[in-house]
Amino acid sequence: MTDHTEADASPAPSIEVPASVPTGLSRRGLLGLALGGGAAGLAIGVGTGLAGGIAIGRERERGESGEPFAFFGPHQAGITTPVQDHLHFASFDMMPRTDRDDLITLLQDWSYAASRLTQGLEVSATGAVGGDARTPPDDTGEAQGLSASGLTITIGFGPTLFENEDGDRFGIASRRPVGLERLPSFLGDDLNPDLSDGDLCIQACADDPQVAVHAIRNLSRIAFGRARLRWSQLGFGRTSRTTADQATPRNLFGYKDGTANILASDSGALDDHVWVAASDEPAWLRGGSYLVARKIAMIVETWDRVRLEEQNRIIGRDKGEGAPLSGGDEFHEPDFASDAIHQDSHVRLAHPGQNDGVRILRRGYNYVDGNNSLGRLDAGLFFLSYQRDPARYISLQRKLSTDLMNEYIRHVGSGVWAIPAGAAAGSYAGAELFA
Amino acid sequence: MTDHTEADASPAPSIEVPASVPTGLSRRGLLGLALGGGAAGLAIGVGTGLAGGIAIGRERERGESGEPFAFFGPHQAGITTPVQDHLHFASFDMMPRTDRDDLITLLQDWSYAASRLTQGLEVSATGAVGGDARTPPDDTGEAQGLSASGLTITIGFGPTLFENEDGDRFGIASRRPVGLERLPSFLGDDLNPDLSDGDLCIQACADDPQVAVHAIRNLSRIAFGRARLRWSQLGFGRTSRTTADQATPRNLFGYKDGTANILASDSGALDDHVWVAASDEPAWLRGGSYLVARKIAMIVETWDRVRLEEQNRIIGRDKGEGAPLSGGDEFHEPDFASDAIHQDSHVRLAHPGQNDGVRILRRGYNYVDGNNSLGRLDAGLFFLSYQRDPARYISLQRKLSTDLMNEYIRHVGSGVWAIPAGAAAGSYAGAELFA
């Protein structure tokens, strides 16, 4: 938390929180903080915690330095933001019998809290220790003393939010983007429903995993009674880059990944491939995007016993430098006329030139979730991509149906969410949907 | 990997690897690298990979800087080493029908590989891309381009290594330390056998999680046919400090943890409480220690709805500064004569003054393993402590049977291992056991 105190919910001048952000959590949000896990009868002092509280400020102690990223703006942060080192991704379902107002106040509460957390502040002005000691703390406190650590919080709306087996719960079924529907089955899918889908999603990225975990935990608490965590995933070792000065990281097959990713500086490509355009439908999503998440288990023990030349043939790049097998260095354009690049290599099938020019912005992370009973690491890639239309991911993924790499991977989780444009200061993520 | 190339397995002059380390992996270790996951018939070129290979060197790209930590020395690294930010802990069982030679060569191979990995080198001189391309690479490659990142690798021997239901497999039953046995049951234990025990353990700590994961993955490969991963755990947000300049970190209850930990600079306390002394038995373990691991699930949703004053009462310290409730700052000695500190508060029950002076060196990490079907985070503390005798941990843990905190935690995994002294250059971890 940054080094200052504040006498009320207004941010200190040195902190970049617009003056017009919501000034507090809703009553429901405060109730969530008080009741967290679900017990009734403990709501001592609910609604009294925010006034005159003190957000304890402390020196930065660790984590990457650098300016915090603003939550408010034309686009949500966490898309073109330089990819942080750690991820905590969470999918939520709205609780039974919630209504439109519940959803709206939840999004307002999340936006308020996110506008603070991303600045290195606690979830409310009273925070972990500044409130009435006879009440549960607003903030869980494990990020006290940590900086903002580059935290971004990105909020999305899944197909089931608009309509599910219970119908049009929130009066937004007619506003569902045509392209926002459960992804079709792909060859080789082995999806676990407990790792797939969800009414809402939050992507929290930070350079300190404790900061990302703290964000998801506190946003989950705020959602109490309104939305419930469906599944969540931690990741490390970003597998993409969004700025030219970020080195290309490596996936758990040992290869550089994301060499040809769309960079934040390439506004033309972002407009063409990532942002929902002014001419696109629906109007409420303009300036937003679509997020696809795929949990891709990598059969690393099998991969590791493949000979190097075969690994290179499968990827279409060399394992050391990441250079295309047709020659040149990492950033040299692959020459697909060359016999050196196999017809079904990953680099060829995924290349825009083989996909009617389609590009996506990748933002995935490596994961290791322990190991299975055979002693094999439960490891892989938590793939995240942003694109202007889910159809673009679908066509790309279908193209990959003959990818030589498929023998060594298994898609075990899947989801797609509409990502609204960034919230204007004083508003909240997705407000246009309810206008 | 550090910025140099090498013409053979000898380290470059700037890298602190003693000249007398084993010069390569055993035939079995190479076989493990080639066969990894267990298939037969792919052993092309096994045994040919090490001679004249080139370990690709690259600039540091990310991760904390700082000198690498030596694998060789009087004590194993990873105990008093300044606690790194990330953990990958792994427990192994020896495979059926392995013999004493298998165990010895495994420890030699692990020591050879660890001596390289901790210096930011690949697992062998040929590494990920320097070998014969017609063979599987020796190294899995995902740490190419990363620095040593403070990696330490610490190896331990569990009770079952000495003797199990199959008897004295390795001819070492008579050398089992008297105190090295499965921990007794404690009040409130809810242990999962799949998260407990193991013939061997490896603690890999690093400031970059990808470096720690890379180490465990490659050491697991080397063990192929000899030992198999039993369980493993990733952790973040170290919950202790071993140097005075490390800030006290916070656990997932939001409290500072490890304020009174034994520091690396306190050689008197280390001799008294951590290292097996020259007067202790068995002789082969002198200079070593005992490691206790406990996976402690924290019921964070329940904790989060406890009022602040009650949280403070349970811990015996205040949540903000970590000061004892009897007054003073974080590092002020608690006054147990004061009524302010509850008889069954954690700080009192765990204090050396209440435990015949017993102290342990703590080195735990926070973990989050996703969430359960109720939408609750599967989160907690992966507790690691080093002590001169397991009996010290046992007495301390029994003292904690009335800890007010117990209502909010559940011990779900457990293990104890003898940690041999550090290997002399040219030797291997645990050599004295087989002398």
PDB file of N, CA and C in Angstrom, chain B residues 148-219:
ATOM      1  N   ALA B 148      19.915 -17.437 -12.626  1.00  0.00           N
ATOM      2  CA  ALA B 148      19.812 -18.415 -11.541  1.00  0.00           C
ATOM      3  C   ALA B 148      18.653 -18.064 -10.611  1.00  0.00           C
ATOM      4  N   SER B 149      18.303 -16.788 -10.538  1.00  0.00           N
ATOM      5  CA  SER B 149      17.138 -16.341  -9.760  1.00  0.00           C
ATOM      6  C   SER B 149      17.176 -16.813  -8.314  1.00  0.00           C
ATOM      7  N   GLY B 150      18.370 -16.924  -7.765  1.00  0.00           N
ATOM      8  CA  GLY B 150      18.505 -17.296  -6.358  1.00  0.00           C
ATOM      9  C   GLY B 150      18.134 -18.727  -6.055  1.00  0.00           C
ATOM     10  N   LEU B 151      18.121 -19.576  -7.074  1.00  0.00           N
ATOM     11  CA  LEU B 151      17.686 -20.968  -6.885  1.00  0.00           C
ATOM     12  C   LEU B 151      18.523 -21.704  -5.844  1.00  0.00           C
ATOM     13  N   THR B 152      17.855 -22.365  -4.917  1.00  0.00           N
ATOM     14  CA  THR B 152      18.495 -23.352  -4.048  1.00  0.00           C
ATOM     15  C   THR B 152      17.747 -24.668  -4.171  1.00  0.00           C
ATOM     16  N   ILE B 153      18.485 -25.758  -4.024  1.00  0.00           N
ATOM     17  CA  ILE B 153      17.910 -27.102  -4.090  1.00  0.00           C
ATOM     18  C   ILE B 153      18.360 -27.842  -2.842  1.00  0.00           C
ATOM     19  N   THR B 154      17.400 -28.300  -2.053  1.00  0.00           N
ATOM     20  CA  THR B 154      17.677 -28.909  -0.760  1.00  0.00           C
ATOM     21  C   THR B 154      17.074 -30.309  -0.756  1.00  0.00           C
ATOM     22  N   ILE B 155      17.888 -31.297  -0.439  1.00  0.00           N
ATOM     23  CA  ILE B 155      17.496 -32.707  -0.589  1.00  0.00           C
ATOM     24  C   ILE B 155      17.356 -33.364   0.784  1.00  0.00           C
ATOM     25  N   GLY B 156      16.296 -34.162   0.978  1.00  0.00           N
ATOM     26  CA  GLY B 156      16.064 -34.807   2.261  1.00  0.00           C
ATOM     27  C   GLY B 156      15.674 -36.278   2.139  1.00  0.00           C
ATOM     28  N   PHE B 157      15.837 -36.994   3.253  1.00  0.00           N
ATOM     29  CA  PHE B 157      15.571 -38.437   3.323  1.00  0.00           C
ATOM     30  C   PHE B 157      14.440 -38.705   4.314  1.00  0.00           C
ATOM     31  N   GLY B 158      13.352 -39.299   3.828  1.00  0.00           N
ATOM     32  CA  GLY B 158      12.214 -39.605   4.693  1.00  0.00           C
ATOM     33  C   GLY B 158      12.387 -40.918   5.443  1.00  0.00           C
ATOM     34  N   PRO B 159      11.575 -41.142   6.475  1.00  0.00           N
ATOM     35  CA  PRO B 159      11.665 -42.371   7.271  1.00  0.00           C
ATOM     36  C   PRO B 159      11.553 -43.629   6.411  1.00  0.00           C
ATOM     37  N   THR B 160      10.684 -43.595   5.408  1.00  0.00           N
ATOM     38  CA  THR B 160      10.459 -44.796   4.596  1.00  0.00           C
ATOM     39  C   THR B 160      11.630 -45.131   3.682  1.00  0.00           C
ATOM     40  N   LEU B 161      12.543 -44.158   3.488  1.00  0.00           N
ATOM     41  CA  LEU B 161      13.733 -44.487   2.693  1.00  0.00           C
ATOM     42  C   LEU B 161      14.574 -45.530   3.428  1.00  0.00           C
ATOM     43  N   PHE B 162      14.571 -45.442   4.750  1.00  0.00           N
ATOM     44  CA  PHE B 162      15.414 -46.330   5.560  1.00  0.00           C
ATOM     45  C   PHE B 162      14.791 -47.713   5.700  1.00  0.00           C
ATOM     46  N   GLU B 163      13.478 -47.718   5.805  1.00  0.00           N
ATOM     47  CA  GLU B 163      12.794 -49.005   5.936  1.00  0.00           C
ATOM     48  C   GLU B 163      11.314 -48.775   5.688  1.00  0.00           C
ATOM     49  N   ASN B 164      10.707 -49.647   4.890  1.00  0.00           N
ATOM     50  CA  ASN B 164       9.255 -49.568   4.702  1.00  0.00           C
ATOM     51  C   ASN B 164       8.686 -50.984   4.686  1.00  0.00           C
ATOM     52  N   GLU B 165       7.466 -51.142   4.193  1.00  0.00           N
ATOM     53  CA  GLU B 165       6.840 -52.475   4.241  1.00  0.00           C
ATOM     54  C   GLU B 165       7.632 -53.495   3.415  1.00  0.00           C
ATOM     55  N   ASP B 166       8.447 -53.024   2.485  1.00  0.00           N
ATOM     56  CA  ASP B 166       9.291 -53.927   1.703  1.00  0.00           C
ATOM     57  C   ASP B 166      10.624 -54.207   2.393  1.00  0.00           C
ATOM     58  N   GLY B 167      10.804 -53.635   3.572  1.00  0.00           N
ATOM     59  CA  GLY B 167      12.007 -53.924   4.346  1.00  0.00           C
ATOM     60  C   GLY B 167      13.130 -52.926   4.123  1.00  0.00           C
ATOM     61  N   ASP B 168      14.330 -53.402   4.289  1.00  0.00           N
ATOM     62  CA  ASP B 168      15.541 -52.576   4.241  1.00  0.00           C
ATOM     63  C   ASP B 168      16.075 -52.589   2.808  1.00  0.00           C
ATOM     64  N   ARG B 169      15.408 -51.869   1.935  1.00  0.00           N
ATOM     65  CA  ARG B 169      15.715 -51.958   0.500  1.00  0.00           C
ATOM     66  C   ARG B 169      17.124 -51.510   0.155  1.00  0.00           C
ATOM     67  N   PHE B 170      17.638 -50.554   0.928  1.00  0.00           N
ATOM     68  CA  PHE B 170      18.903 -49.922   0.526  1.00  0.00           C
ATOM     69  C   PHE B 170      20.031 -50.164   1.520  1.00  0.00           C
ATOM     70  N   GLY B 171      19.797 -51.103   2.442  1.00  0.00           N
ATOM     71  CA  GLY B 171      20.850 -51.433   3.413  1.00  0.00           C
ATOM     72  C   GLY B 171      21.190 -50.288   4.351  1.00  0.00           C
ATOM     73  N   ILE B 172      20.177 -49.470   4.673  1.00  0.00           N
ATOM     74  CA  ILE B 172      20.439 -48.320   5.547  1.00  0.00           C
ATOM     75  C   ILE B 172      19.525 -48.296   6.769  1.00  0.00           C
ATOM     76  N   ALA B 173      18.753 -49.370   6.964  1.00  0.00           N
ATOM     77  CA  ALA B 173      17.775 -49.363   8.067  1.00  0.00           C
ATOM     78  C   ALA B 173      18.457 -49.103   9.405  1.00  0.00           C
ATOM     79  N   SER B 174      19.637 -49.665   9.579  1.00  0.00           N
ATOM     80  CA  SER B 174      20.319 -49.516  10.867  1.00  0.00           C
ATOM     81  C   SER B 174      20.838 -48.105  11.073  1.00  0.00           C
ATOM     82  N   ARG B 175      20.814 -47.301  10.025  1.00  0.00           N
ATOM     83  CA  ARG B 175      21.365 -45.951  10.124  1.00  0.00           C
ATOM     84  C   ARG B 175      20.269 -44.896  10.249  1.00  0.00           C
ATOM     85  N   ARG B 176      19.048 -45.350  10.343  1.00  0.00           N
ATOM     86  CA  ARG B 176      17.954 -44.387  10.494  1.00  0.00           C
ATOM     87  C   ARG B 176      18.104 -43.622  11.800  1.00  0.00           C
ATOM     88  N   PRO B 177      18.037 -42.300  11.741  1.00  0.00           N
ATOM     89  CA  PRO B 177      18.058 -41.531  12.988  1.00  0.00           C
ATOM     90  C   PRO B 177      16.875 -41.946  13.867  1.00  0.00           C
ATOM     91  N   VAL B 178      17.107 -42.083  15.150  1.00  0.00           N
ATOM     92  CA  VAL B 178      16.052 -42.537  16.064  1.00  0.00           C
ATOM     93  C   VAL B 178      14.819 -41.642  15.958  1.00  0.00           C
ATOM     94  N   GLY B 179      15.054 -40.351  15.805  1.00  0.00           N
ATOM     95  CA  GLY B 179      13.925 -39.414  15.792  1.00  0.00           C
ATOM     96  C   GLY B 179      13.210 -39.308  14.463  1.00  0.00           C
ATOM     97  N   LEU B 180      13.757 -39.958  13.444  1.00  0.00           N
ATOM     98  CA  LEU B 180      13.159 -39.812  12.115  1.00  0.00           C
ATOM     99  C   LEU B 180      12.079 -40.863  11.904  1.00  0.00           C
ATOM    100  N   GLU B 181      10.884 -40.521  12.265  1.00  0.00           N
ATOM    101  CA  GLU B 181       9.751 -41.406  11.986  1.00  0.00           C
ATOM    102  C   GLU B 181       8.544 -40.550  11.662  1.00  0.00           C
ATOM    103  N   ARG B 182       7.572 -41.202  11.057  1.00  0.00           N
ATOM    104  CA  ARG B 182       6.347 -40.497  10.675  1.00  0.00           C
ATOM    105  C   ARG B 182       5.860 -39.683  11.867  1.00  0.00           C
ATOM    106  N   LEU B 183       5.495 -38.439  11.640  1.00  0.00           N
ATOM    107  CA  LEU B 183       5.026 -37.602  12.746  1.00  0.00           C
ATOM    108  C   LEU B 183       3.795 -38.236  13.385  1.00  0.00           C
ATOM    109  N   PRO B 184       3.653 -38.105  14.694  1.00  0.00           N
ATOM    110  CA  PRO B 184       2.464 -38.647  15.356  1.00  0.00           C
ATOM    111  C   PRO B 184       1.222 -37.864  14.929  1.00  0.00           C
ATOM    112  N   SER B 185       0.068 -38.409  15.238  1.00  0.00           N
ATOM    113  CA  SER B 185      -1.170 -37.675  14.962  1.00  0.00           C
ATOM    114  C   SER B 185      -1.301 -36.515  15.931  1.00  0.00           C
ATOM    115  N   PHE B 186      -1.737 -35.394  15.409  1.00  0.00           N
ATOM    116  CA  PHE B 186      -2.016 -34.234  16.259  1.00  0.00           C
ATOM    117  C   PHE B 186      -3.512 -33.973  16.236  1.00  0.00           C
ATOM    118  N   LEU B 187      -3.971 -33.369  17.299  1.00  0.00           N
ATOM    119  CA  LEU B 187      -5.371 -32.985  17.389  1.00  0.00           C
ATOM    120  C   LEU B 187      -5.757 -32.166  16.161  1.00  0.00           C
ATOM    121  N   GLY B 188      -6.809 -32.571  15.503  1.00  0.00           N
ATOM    122  CA  GLY B 188      -7.296 -31.792  14.367  1.00  0.00           C
ATOM    123  C   GLY B 188      -6.666 -32.140  13.036  1.00  0.00           C
ATOM    124  N   ASP B 189      -5.742 -33.100  13.040  1.00  0.00           N
ATOM    125  CA  ASP B 189      -5.165 -33.525  11.760  1.00  0.00           C
ATOM    126  C   ASP B 189      -6.256 -34.076  10.844  1.00  0.00           C
ATOM    127  N   ASP B 190      -6.142 -33.756   9.579  1.00  0.00           N
ATOM    128  CA  ASP B 190      -7.073 -34.290   8.577  1.00  0.00           C
ATOM    129  C   ASP B 190      -6.234 -34.585   7.343  1.00  0.00           C
ATOM    130  N   LEU B 191      -5.260 -35.474   7.545  1.00  0.00           N
ATOM    131  CA  LEU B 191      -4.201 -35.642   6.554  1.00  0.00           C
ATOM    132  C   LEU B 191      -4.647 -36.465   5.350  1.00  0.00           C
ATOM    133  N   ASN B 192      -4.232 -36.001   4.195  1.00  0.00           N
ATOM    134  CA  ASN B 192      -4.440 -36.713   2.942  1.00  0.00           C
ATOM    135  C   ASN B 192      -3.147 -37.449   2.622  1.00  0.00           C
ATOM    136  N   PRO B 193      -3.204 -38.787   2.534  1.00  0.00           N
ATOM    137  CA  PRO B 193      -1.963 -39.544   2.272  1.00  0.00           C
ATOM    138  C   PRO B 193      -1.301 -39.120   0.958  1.00  0.00           C
ATOM    139  N   ASP B 194      -2.101 -38.628   0.012  1.00  0.00           N
ATOM    140  CA  ASP B 194      -1.533 -38.210  -1.274  1.00  0.00           C
ATOM    141  C   ASP B 194      -0.813 -36.868  -1.179  1.00  0.00           C
ATOM    142  N   LEU B 195      -0.878 -36.220  -0.022  1.00  0.00           N
ATOM    143  CA  LEU B 195      -0.151 -34.970   0.195  1.00  0.00           C
ATOM    144  C   LEU B 195       0.839 -35.121   1.344  1.00  0.00           C
ATOM    145  N   SER B 196       1.181 -36.373   1.677  1.00  0.00           N
ATOM    146  CA  SER B 196       2.002 -36.613   2.864  1.00  0.00           C
ATOM    147  C   SER B 196       3.147 -37.583   2.565  1.00  0.00           C
ATOM    148  N   ASP B 197       4.195 -37.455   3.391  1.00  0.00           N
ATOM    149  CA  ASP B 197       5.302 -38.418   3.432  1.00  0.00           C
ATOM    150  C   ASP B 197       6.072 -38.490   2.116  1.00  0.00           C
ATOM    151  N   GLY B 198       6.894 -39.512   1.985  1.00  0.00           N
ATOM    152  CA  GLY B 198       7.729 -39.670   0.798  1.00  0.00           C
ATOM    153  C   GLY B 198       9.137 -40.102   1.176  1.00  0.00           C
ATOM    154  N   ASP B 199       9.739 -40.965   0.362  1.00  0.00           N
ATOM    155  CA  ASP B 199      11.090 -41.464   0.625  1.00  0.00           C
ATOM    156  C   ASP B 199      12.130 -40.344   0.578  1.00  0.00           C
ATOM    157  N   LEU B 200      11.942 -39.422  -0.357  1.00  0.00           N
ATOM    158  CA  LEU B 200      12.898 -38.337  -0.577  1.00  0.00           C
ATOM    159  C   LEU B 200      12.126 -37.043  -0.761  1.00  0.00           C
ATOM    160  N   CYS B 201      12.772 -35.917  -0.499  1.00  0.00           N
ATOM    161  CA  CYS B 201      12.137 -34.646  -0.851  1.00  0.00           C
ATOM    162  C   CYS B 201      13.166 -33.727  -1.482  1.00  0.00           C
ATOM    163  N   ILE B 202      12.669 -32.835  -2.311  1.00  0.00           N
ATOM    164  CA  ILE B 202      13.487 -31.739  -2.850  1.00  0.00           C
ATOM    165  C   ILE B 202      12.713 -30.441  -2.652  1.00  0.00           C
ATOM    166  N   GLN B 203      13.343 -29.516  -1.956  1.00  0.00           N
ATOM    167  CA  GLN B 203      12.814 -28.166  -1.824  1.00  0.00           C
ATOM    168  C   GLN B 203      13.555 -27.284  -2.821  1.00  0.00           C
ATOM    169  N   ALA B 204      12.843 -26.744  -3.804  1.00  0.00           N
ATOM    170  CA  ALA B 204      13.441 -25.800  -4.758  1.00  0.00           C
ATOM    171  C   ALA B 204      12.844 -24.430  -4.499  1.00  0.00           C
ATOM    172  N   CYS B 205      13.679 -23.467  -4.140  1.00  0.00           N
ATOM    173  CA  CYS B 205      13.235 -22.095  -3.901  1.00  0.00           C
ATOM    174  C   CYS B 205      13.943 -21.174  -4.889  1.00  0.00           C
ATOM    175  N   ALA B 206      13.219 -20.212  -5.433  1.00  0.00           N
ATOM    176  CA  ALA B 206      13.817 -19.252  -6.368  1.00  0.00           C
ATOM    177  C   ALA B 206      12.971 -17.997  -6.402  1.00  0.00           C
ATOM    178  N   ASP B 207      13.550 -16.933  -6.919  1.00  0.00           N
ATOM    179  CA  ASP B 207      12.795 -15.688  -7.033  1.00  0.00           C
ATOM    180  C   ASP B 207      11.934 -15.654  -8.287  1.00  0.00           C
ATOM    181  N   ASP B 208      12.130 -16.622  -9.189  1.00  0.00           N
ATOM    182  CA  ASP B 208      11.290 -16.762 -10.373  1.00  0.00           C
ATOM    183  C   ASP B 208      10.667 -18.156 -10.319  1.00  0.00           C
ATOM    184  N   PRO B 209       9.320 -18.238 -10.318  1.00  0.00           N
ATOM    185  CA  PRO B 209       8.703 -19.565 -10.183  1.00  0.00           C
ATOM    186  C   PRO B 209       9.063 -20.501 -11.334  1.00  0.00           C
ATOM    187  N   GLN B 210       9.302 -19.927 -12.511  1.00  0.00           N
ATOM    188  CA  GLN B 210       9.632 -20.786 -13.650  1.00  0.00           C
ATOM    189  C   GLN B 210      10.968 -21.486 -13.428  1.00  0.00           C
ATOM    190  N   VAL B 211      11.875 -20.839 -12.714  1.00  0.00           N
ATOM    191  CA  VAL B 211      13.182 -21.446 -12.412  1.00  0.00           C
ATOM    192  C   VAL B 211      13.020 -22.588 -11.399  1.00  0.00           C
ATOM    193  N   ALA B 212      12.158 -22.398 -10.401  1.00  0.00           N
ATOM    194  CA  ALA B 212      11.923 -23.464  -9.421  1.00  0.00           C
ATOM    195  C   ALA B 212      11.221 -24.651 -10.077  1.00  0.00           C
ATOM    196  N   VAL B 213      10.233 -24.367 -10.910  1.00  0.00           N
ATOM    197  CA  VAL B 213       9.506 -25.431 -11.614  1.00  0.00           C
ATOM    198  C   VAL B 213      10.449 -26.184 -12.555  1.00  0.00           C
ATOM    199  N   HIS B 214      11.280 -25.445 -13.249  1.00  0.00           N
ATOM    200  CA  HIS B 214      12.251 -26.067 -14.158  1.00  0.00           C
ATOM    201  C   HIS B 214      13.166 -27.029 -13.409  1.00  0.00           C
ATOM    202  N   ALA B 215      13.569 -26.636 -12.210  1.00  0.00           N
ATOM    203  CA  ALA B 215      14.466 -27.494 -11.418  1.00  0.00           C
ATOM    204  C   ALA B 215      13.761 -28.797 -11.031  1.00  0.00           C
ATOM    205  N   ILE B 216      12.576 -28.704 -10.471  1.00  0.00           N
ATOM    206  CA  ILE B 216      11.860 -29.919 -10.052  1.00  0.00           C
ATOM    207  C   ILE B 216      11.547 -30.809 -11.261  1.00  0.00           C
ATOM    208  N   ARG B 217      11.157 -30.183 -12.345  1.00  0.00           N
ATOM    209  CA  ARG B 217      10.823 -30.973 -13.538  1.00  0.00           C
ATOM    210  C   ARG B 217      12.028 -31.749 -14.044  1.00  0.00           C
ATOM    211  N   ASN B 218      13.184 -31.083 -14.101  1.00  0.00           N
ATOM    212  CA  ASN B 218      14.361 -31.750 -14.647  1.00  0.00           C
ATOM    213  C   ASN B 218      14.946 -32.764 -13.666  1.00  0.00           C
ATOM    214  N   LEU B 219      14.859 -32.493 -12.384  1.00  0.00           N
ATOM    215  CA  LEU B 219      15.320 -33.477 -11.400  1.00  0.00           C
ATOM    216  C   LEU B 219      14.390 -34.698 -11.395  1.00  0.00           C
TER     217      LEU B 219
END
